[in-house]
mmCIF file of N, CA and C in Angstrom:
data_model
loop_
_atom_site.group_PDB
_atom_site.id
_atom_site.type_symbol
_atom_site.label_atom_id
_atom_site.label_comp_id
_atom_site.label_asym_id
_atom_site.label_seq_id
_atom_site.Cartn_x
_atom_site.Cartn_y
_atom_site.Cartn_z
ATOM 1 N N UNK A 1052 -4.721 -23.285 24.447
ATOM 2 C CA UNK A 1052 -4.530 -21.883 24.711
ATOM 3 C C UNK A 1052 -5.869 -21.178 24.502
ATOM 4 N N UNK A 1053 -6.425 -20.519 25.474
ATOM 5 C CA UNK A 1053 -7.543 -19.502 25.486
ATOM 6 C C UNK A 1053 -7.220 -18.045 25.383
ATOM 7 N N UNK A 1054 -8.097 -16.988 24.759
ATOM 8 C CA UNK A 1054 -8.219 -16.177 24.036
ATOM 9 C C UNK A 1054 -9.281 -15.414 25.272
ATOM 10 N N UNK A 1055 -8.663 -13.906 25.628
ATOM 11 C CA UNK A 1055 -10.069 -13.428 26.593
ATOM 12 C C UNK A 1055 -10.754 -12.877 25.047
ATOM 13 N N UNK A 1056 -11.799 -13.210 25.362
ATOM 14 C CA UNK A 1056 -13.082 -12.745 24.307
ATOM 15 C C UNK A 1056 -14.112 -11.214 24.198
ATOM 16 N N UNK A 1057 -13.789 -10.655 23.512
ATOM 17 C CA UNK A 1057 -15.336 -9.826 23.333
ATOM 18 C C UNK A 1057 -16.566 -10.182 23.728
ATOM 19 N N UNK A 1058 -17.874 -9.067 23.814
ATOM 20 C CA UNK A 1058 -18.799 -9.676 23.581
ATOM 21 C C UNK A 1058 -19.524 -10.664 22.894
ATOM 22 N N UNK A 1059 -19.155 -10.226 21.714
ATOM 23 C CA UNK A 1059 -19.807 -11.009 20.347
ATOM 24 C C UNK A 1059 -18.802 -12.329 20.667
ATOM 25 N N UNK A 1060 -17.808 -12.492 21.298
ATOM 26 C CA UNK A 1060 -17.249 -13.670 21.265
ATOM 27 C C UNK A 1060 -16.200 -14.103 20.453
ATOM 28 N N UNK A 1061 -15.139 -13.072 20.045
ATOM 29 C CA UNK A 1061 -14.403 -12.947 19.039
ATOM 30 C C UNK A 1061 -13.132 -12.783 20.262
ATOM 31 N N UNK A 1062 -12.075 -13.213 19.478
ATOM 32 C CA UNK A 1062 -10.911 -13.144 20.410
ATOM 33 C C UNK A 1062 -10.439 -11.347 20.428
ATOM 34 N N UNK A 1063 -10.088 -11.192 21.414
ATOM 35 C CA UNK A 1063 -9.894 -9.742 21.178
ATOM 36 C C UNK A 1063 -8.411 -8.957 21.249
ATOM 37 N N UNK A 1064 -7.474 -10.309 20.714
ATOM 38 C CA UNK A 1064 -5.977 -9.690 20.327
ATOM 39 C C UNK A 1064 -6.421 -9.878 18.703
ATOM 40 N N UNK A 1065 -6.843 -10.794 18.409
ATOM 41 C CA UNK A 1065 -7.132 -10.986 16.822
ATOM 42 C C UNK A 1065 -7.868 -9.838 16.464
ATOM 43 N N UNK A 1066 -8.975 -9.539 16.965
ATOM 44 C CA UNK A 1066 -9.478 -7.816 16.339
ATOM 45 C C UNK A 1066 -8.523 -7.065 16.433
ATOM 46 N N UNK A 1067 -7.618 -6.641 17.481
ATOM 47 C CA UNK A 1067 -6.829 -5.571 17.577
ATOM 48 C C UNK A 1067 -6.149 -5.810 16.580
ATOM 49 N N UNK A 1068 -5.154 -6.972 16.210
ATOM 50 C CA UNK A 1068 -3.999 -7.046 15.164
ATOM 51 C C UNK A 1068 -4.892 -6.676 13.695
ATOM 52 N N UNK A 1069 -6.052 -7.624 13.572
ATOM 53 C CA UNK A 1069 -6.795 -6.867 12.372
ATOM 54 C C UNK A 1069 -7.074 -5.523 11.842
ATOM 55 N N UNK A 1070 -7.294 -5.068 12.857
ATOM 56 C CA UNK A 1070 -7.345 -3.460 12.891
ATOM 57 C C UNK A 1070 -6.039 -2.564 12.482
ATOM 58 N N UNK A 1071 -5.204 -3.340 13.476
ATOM 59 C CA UNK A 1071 -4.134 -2.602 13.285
ATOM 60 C C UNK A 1071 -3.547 -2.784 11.389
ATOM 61 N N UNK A 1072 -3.682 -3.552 11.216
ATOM 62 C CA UNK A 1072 -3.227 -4.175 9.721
ATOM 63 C C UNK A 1072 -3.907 -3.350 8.561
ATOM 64 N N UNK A 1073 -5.218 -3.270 9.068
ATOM 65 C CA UNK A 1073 -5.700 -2.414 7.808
ATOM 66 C C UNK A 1073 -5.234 -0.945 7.402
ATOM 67 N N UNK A 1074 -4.540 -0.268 8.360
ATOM 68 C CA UNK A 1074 -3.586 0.679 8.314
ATOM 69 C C UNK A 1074 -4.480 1.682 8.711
ATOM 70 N N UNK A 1075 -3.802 3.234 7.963
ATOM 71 C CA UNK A 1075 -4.298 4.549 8.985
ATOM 72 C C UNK A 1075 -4.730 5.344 8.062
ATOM 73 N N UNK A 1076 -5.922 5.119 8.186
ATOM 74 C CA UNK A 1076 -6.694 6.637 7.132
ATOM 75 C C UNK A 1076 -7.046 8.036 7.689
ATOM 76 N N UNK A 1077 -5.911 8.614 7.958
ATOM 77 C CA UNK A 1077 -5.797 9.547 8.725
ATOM 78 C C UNK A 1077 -5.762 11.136 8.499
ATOM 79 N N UNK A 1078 -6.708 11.658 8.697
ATOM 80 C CA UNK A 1078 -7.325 13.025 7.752
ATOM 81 C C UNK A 1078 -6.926 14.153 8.838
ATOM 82 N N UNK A 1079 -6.397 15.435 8.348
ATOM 83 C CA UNK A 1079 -5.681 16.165 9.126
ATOM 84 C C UNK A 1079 -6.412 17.590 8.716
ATOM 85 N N UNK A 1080 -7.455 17.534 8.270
ATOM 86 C CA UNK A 1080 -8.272 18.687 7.979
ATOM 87 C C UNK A 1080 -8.439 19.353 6.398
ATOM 88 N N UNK A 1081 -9.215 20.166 6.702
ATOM 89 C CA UNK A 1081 -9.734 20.420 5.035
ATOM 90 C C UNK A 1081 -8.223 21.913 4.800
ATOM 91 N N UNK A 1082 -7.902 22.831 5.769
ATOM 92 C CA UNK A 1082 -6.652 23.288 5.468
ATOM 93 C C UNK A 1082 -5.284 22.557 5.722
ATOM 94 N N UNK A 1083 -5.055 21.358 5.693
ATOM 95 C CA UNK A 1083 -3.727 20.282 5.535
ATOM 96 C C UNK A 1083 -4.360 20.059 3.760
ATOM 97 N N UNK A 1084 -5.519 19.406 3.708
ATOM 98 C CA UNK A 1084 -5.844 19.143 2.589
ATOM 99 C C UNK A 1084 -5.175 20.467 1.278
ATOM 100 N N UNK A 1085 -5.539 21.587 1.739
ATOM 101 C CA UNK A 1085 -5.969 22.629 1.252
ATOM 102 C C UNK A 1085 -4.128 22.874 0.456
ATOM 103 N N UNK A 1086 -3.698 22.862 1.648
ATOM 104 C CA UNK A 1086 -2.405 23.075 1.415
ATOM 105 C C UNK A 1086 -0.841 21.874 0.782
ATOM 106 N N UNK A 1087 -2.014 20.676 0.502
ATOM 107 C CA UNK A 1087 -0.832 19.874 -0.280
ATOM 108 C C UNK A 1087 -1.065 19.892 -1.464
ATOM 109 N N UNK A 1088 -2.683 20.327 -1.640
ATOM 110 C CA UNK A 1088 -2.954 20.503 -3.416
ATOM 111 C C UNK A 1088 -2.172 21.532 -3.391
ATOM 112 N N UNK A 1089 -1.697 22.673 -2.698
ATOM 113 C CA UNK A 1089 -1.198 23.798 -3.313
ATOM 114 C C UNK A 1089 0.363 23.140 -3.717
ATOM 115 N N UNK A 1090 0.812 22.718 -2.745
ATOM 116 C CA UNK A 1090 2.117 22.312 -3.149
ATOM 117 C C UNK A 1090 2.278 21.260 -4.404
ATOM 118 N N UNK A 1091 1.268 20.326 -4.631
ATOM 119 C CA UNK A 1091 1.493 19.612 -5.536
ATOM 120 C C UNK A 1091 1.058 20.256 -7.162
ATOM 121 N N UNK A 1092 0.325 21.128 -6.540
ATOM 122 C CA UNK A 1092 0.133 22.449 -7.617
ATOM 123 C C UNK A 1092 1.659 23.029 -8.367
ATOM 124 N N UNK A 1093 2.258 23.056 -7.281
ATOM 125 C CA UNK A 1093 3.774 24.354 -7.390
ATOM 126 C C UNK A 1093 4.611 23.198 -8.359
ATOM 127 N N UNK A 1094 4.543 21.999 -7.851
ATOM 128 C CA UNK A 1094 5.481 21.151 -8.141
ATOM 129 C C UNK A 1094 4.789 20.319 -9.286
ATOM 130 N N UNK A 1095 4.131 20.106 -9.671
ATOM 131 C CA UNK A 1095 3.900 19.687 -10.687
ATOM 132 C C UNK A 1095 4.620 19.913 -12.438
ATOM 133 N N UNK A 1096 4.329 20.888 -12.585
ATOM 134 C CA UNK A 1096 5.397 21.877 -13.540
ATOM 135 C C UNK A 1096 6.740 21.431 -13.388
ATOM 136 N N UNK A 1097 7.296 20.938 -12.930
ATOM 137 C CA UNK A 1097 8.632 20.571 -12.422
ATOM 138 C C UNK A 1097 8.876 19.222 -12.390
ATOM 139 N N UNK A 1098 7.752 18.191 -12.679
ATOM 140 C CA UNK A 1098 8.141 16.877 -12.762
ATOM 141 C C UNK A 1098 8.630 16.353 -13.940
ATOM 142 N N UNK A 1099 9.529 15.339 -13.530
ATOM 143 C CA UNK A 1099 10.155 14.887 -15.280
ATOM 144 C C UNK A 1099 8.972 13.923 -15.633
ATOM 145 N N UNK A 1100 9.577 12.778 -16.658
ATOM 146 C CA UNK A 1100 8.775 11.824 -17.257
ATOM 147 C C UNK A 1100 8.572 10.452 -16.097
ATOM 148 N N UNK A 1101 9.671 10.563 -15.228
ATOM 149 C CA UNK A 1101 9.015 9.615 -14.320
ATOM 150 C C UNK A 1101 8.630 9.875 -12.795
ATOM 151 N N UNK A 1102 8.134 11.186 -12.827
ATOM 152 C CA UNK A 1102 7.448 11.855 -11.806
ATOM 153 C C UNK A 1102 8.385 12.523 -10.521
ATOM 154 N N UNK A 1103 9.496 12.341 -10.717
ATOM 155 C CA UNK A 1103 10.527 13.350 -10.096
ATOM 156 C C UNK A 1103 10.572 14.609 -10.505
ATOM 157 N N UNK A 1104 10.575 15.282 -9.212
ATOM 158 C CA UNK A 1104 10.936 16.966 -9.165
ATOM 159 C C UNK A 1104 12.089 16.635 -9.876
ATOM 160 N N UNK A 1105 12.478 17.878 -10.494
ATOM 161 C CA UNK A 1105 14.029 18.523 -11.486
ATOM 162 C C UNK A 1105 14.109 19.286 -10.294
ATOM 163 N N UNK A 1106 14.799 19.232 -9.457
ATOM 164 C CA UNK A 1106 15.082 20.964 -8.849
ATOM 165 C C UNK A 1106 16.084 21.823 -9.637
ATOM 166 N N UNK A 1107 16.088 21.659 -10.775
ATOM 167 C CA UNK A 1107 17.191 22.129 -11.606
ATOM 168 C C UNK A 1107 16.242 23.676 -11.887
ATOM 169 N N UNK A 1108 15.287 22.744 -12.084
ATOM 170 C CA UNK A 1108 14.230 24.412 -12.414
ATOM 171 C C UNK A 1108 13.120 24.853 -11.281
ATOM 172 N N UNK A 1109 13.743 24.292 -9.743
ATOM 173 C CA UNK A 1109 13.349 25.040 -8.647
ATOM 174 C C UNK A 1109 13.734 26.052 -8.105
ATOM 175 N N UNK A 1110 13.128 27.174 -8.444
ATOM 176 C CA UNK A 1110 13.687 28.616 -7.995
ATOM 177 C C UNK A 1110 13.348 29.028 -6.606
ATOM 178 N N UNK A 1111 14.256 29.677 -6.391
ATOM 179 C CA UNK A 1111 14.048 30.010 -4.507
ATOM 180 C C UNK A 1111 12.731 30.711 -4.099
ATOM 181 N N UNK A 1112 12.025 31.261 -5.364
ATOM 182 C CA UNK A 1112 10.772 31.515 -4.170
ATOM 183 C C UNK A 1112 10.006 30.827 -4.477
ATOM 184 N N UNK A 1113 9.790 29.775 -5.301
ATOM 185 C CA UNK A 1113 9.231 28.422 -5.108
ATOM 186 C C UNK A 1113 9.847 27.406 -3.859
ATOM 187 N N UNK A 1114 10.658 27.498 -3.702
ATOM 188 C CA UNK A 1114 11.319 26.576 -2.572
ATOM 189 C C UNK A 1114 10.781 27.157 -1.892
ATOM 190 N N UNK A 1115 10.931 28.502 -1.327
ATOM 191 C CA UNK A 1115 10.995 28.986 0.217
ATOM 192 C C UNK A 1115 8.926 28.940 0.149
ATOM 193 N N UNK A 1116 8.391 29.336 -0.984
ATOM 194 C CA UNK A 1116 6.742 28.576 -1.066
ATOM 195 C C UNK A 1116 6.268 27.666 -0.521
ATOM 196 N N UNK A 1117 7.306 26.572 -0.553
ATOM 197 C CA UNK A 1117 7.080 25.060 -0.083
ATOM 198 C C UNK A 1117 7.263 24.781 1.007
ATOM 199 N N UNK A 1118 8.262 25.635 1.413
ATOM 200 C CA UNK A 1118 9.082 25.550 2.713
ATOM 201 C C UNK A 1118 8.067 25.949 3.756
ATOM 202 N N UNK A 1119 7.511 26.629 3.480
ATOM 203 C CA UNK A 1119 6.425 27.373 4.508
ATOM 204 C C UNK A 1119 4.820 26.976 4.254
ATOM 205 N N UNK A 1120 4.968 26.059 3.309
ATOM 206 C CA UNK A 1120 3.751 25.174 2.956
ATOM 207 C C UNK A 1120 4.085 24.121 3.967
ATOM 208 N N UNK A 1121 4.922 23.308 4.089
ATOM 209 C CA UNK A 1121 5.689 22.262 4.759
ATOM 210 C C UNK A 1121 5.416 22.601 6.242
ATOM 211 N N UNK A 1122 5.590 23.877 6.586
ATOM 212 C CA UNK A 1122 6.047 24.268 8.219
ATOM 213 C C UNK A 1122 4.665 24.191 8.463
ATOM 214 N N UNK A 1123 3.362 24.602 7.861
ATOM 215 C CA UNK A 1123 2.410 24.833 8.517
ATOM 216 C C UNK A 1123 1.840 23.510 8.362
ATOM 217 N N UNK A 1124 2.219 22.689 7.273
ATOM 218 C CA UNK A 1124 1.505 21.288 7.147
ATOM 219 C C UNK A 1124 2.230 20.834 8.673
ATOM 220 N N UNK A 1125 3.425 20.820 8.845
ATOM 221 C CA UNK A 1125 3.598 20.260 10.506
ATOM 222 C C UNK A 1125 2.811 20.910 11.507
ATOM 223 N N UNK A 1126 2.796 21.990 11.549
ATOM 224 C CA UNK A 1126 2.124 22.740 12.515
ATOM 225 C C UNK A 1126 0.713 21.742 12.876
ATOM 226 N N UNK A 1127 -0.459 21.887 11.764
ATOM 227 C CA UNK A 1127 -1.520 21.166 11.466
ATOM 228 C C UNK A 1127 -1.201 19.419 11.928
ATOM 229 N N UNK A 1128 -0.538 18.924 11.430
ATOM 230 C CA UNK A 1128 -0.125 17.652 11.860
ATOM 231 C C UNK A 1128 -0.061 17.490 13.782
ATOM 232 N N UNK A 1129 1.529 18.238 13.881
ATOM 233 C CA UNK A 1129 1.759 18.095 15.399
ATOM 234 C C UNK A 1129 0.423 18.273 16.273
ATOM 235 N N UNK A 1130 -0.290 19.357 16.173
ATOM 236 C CA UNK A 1130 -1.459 19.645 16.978
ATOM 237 C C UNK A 1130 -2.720 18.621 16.842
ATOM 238 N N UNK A 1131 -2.978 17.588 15.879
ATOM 239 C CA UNK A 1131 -3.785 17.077 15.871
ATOM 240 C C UNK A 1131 -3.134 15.809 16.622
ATOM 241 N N UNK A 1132 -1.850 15.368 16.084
ATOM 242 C CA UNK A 1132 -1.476 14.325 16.879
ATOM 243 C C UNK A 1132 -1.425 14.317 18.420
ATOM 244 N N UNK A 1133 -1.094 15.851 18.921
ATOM 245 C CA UNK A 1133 -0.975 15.565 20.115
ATOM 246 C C UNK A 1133 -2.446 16.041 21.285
ATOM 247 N N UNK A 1134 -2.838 15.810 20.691
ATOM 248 C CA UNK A 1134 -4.466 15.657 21.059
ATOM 249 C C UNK A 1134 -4.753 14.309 21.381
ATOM 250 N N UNK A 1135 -4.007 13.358 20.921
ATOM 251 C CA UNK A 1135 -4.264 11.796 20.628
ATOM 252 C C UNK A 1135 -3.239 11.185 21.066
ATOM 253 N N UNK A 1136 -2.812 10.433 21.911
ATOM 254 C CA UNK A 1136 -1.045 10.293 22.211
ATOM 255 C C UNK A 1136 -1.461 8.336 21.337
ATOM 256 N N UNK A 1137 -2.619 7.990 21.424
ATOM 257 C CA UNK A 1137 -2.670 6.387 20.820
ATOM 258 C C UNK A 1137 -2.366 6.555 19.194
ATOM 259 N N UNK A 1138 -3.285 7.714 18.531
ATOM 260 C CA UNK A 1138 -3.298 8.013 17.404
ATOM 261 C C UNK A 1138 -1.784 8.358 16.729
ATOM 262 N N UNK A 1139 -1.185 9.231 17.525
ATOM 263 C CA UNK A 1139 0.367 9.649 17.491
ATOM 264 C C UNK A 1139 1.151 8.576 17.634
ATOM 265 N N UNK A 1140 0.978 7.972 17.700
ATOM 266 C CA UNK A 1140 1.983 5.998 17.823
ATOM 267 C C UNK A 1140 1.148 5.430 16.946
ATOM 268 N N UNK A 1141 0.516 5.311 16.540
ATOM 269 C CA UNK A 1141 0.078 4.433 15.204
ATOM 270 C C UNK A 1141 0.316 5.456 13.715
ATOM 271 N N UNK A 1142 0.264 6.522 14.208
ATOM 272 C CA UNK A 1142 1.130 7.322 13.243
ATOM 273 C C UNK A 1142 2.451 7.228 12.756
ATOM 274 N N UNK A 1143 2.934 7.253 14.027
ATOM 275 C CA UNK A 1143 4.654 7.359 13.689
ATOM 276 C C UNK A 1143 5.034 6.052 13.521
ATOM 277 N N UNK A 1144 4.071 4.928 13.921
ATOM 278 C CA UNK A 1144 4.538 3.581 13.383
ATOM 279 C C UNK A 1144 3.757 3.329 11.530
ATOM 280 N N UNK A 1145 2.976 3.796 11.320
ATOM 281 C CA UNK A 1145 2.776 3.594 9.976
ATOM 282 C C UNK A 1145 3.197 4.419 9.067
ATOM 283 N N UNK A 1146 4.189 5.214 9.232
ATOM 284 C CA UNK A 1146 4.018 6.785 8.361
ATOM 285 C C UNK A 1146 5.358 6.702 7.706
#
């Protein structure tokens, strides 16, 4: 069985699967960034001893905080993915 090759002479389904394997370091901007420290900010205060939210002591304008932390983190997300339709499938397959 033969392998079509790269330049360098490397099989070039074996790079792809390699690649694909090392997974997705996938950066969605310095305001996605901006906005999960905030949330992990909100929620922090609220974790028990083994790092679960209590929502026992989540109050609604902390929720609805998050909630709209959340909407714009998609917002930021959707628009970068769909700029990329290859990137957007290796997304939704690793995520």
């Amino acid at each position: 069985m033969t392998y079509k090759k790269d330049e360098n002479g490397d099989a070039i389904i074996f790079n792809e699967i390699k690649n694909a394997m090392r997974g997705i370091d996938l950066s969605f901007g310095e305001e996605y960034d901006k906005l999960t420290e905030m949330k992990k900010s909100l929620l922090n205060p609220l974790r028990d001893q083994y790092g679960e939210v209590d929502g026992e002591y989540l109050t609604e304008s902390v929720r609805n905080i998050i909630f709209e932390i959340n909407q714009k983190r998609r917002a930021i997300r959707e628009k970068v993915l769909s700029n990329n339709k290859q990137l957007s499938q290796l997304y939704q397959k690793h995520s």
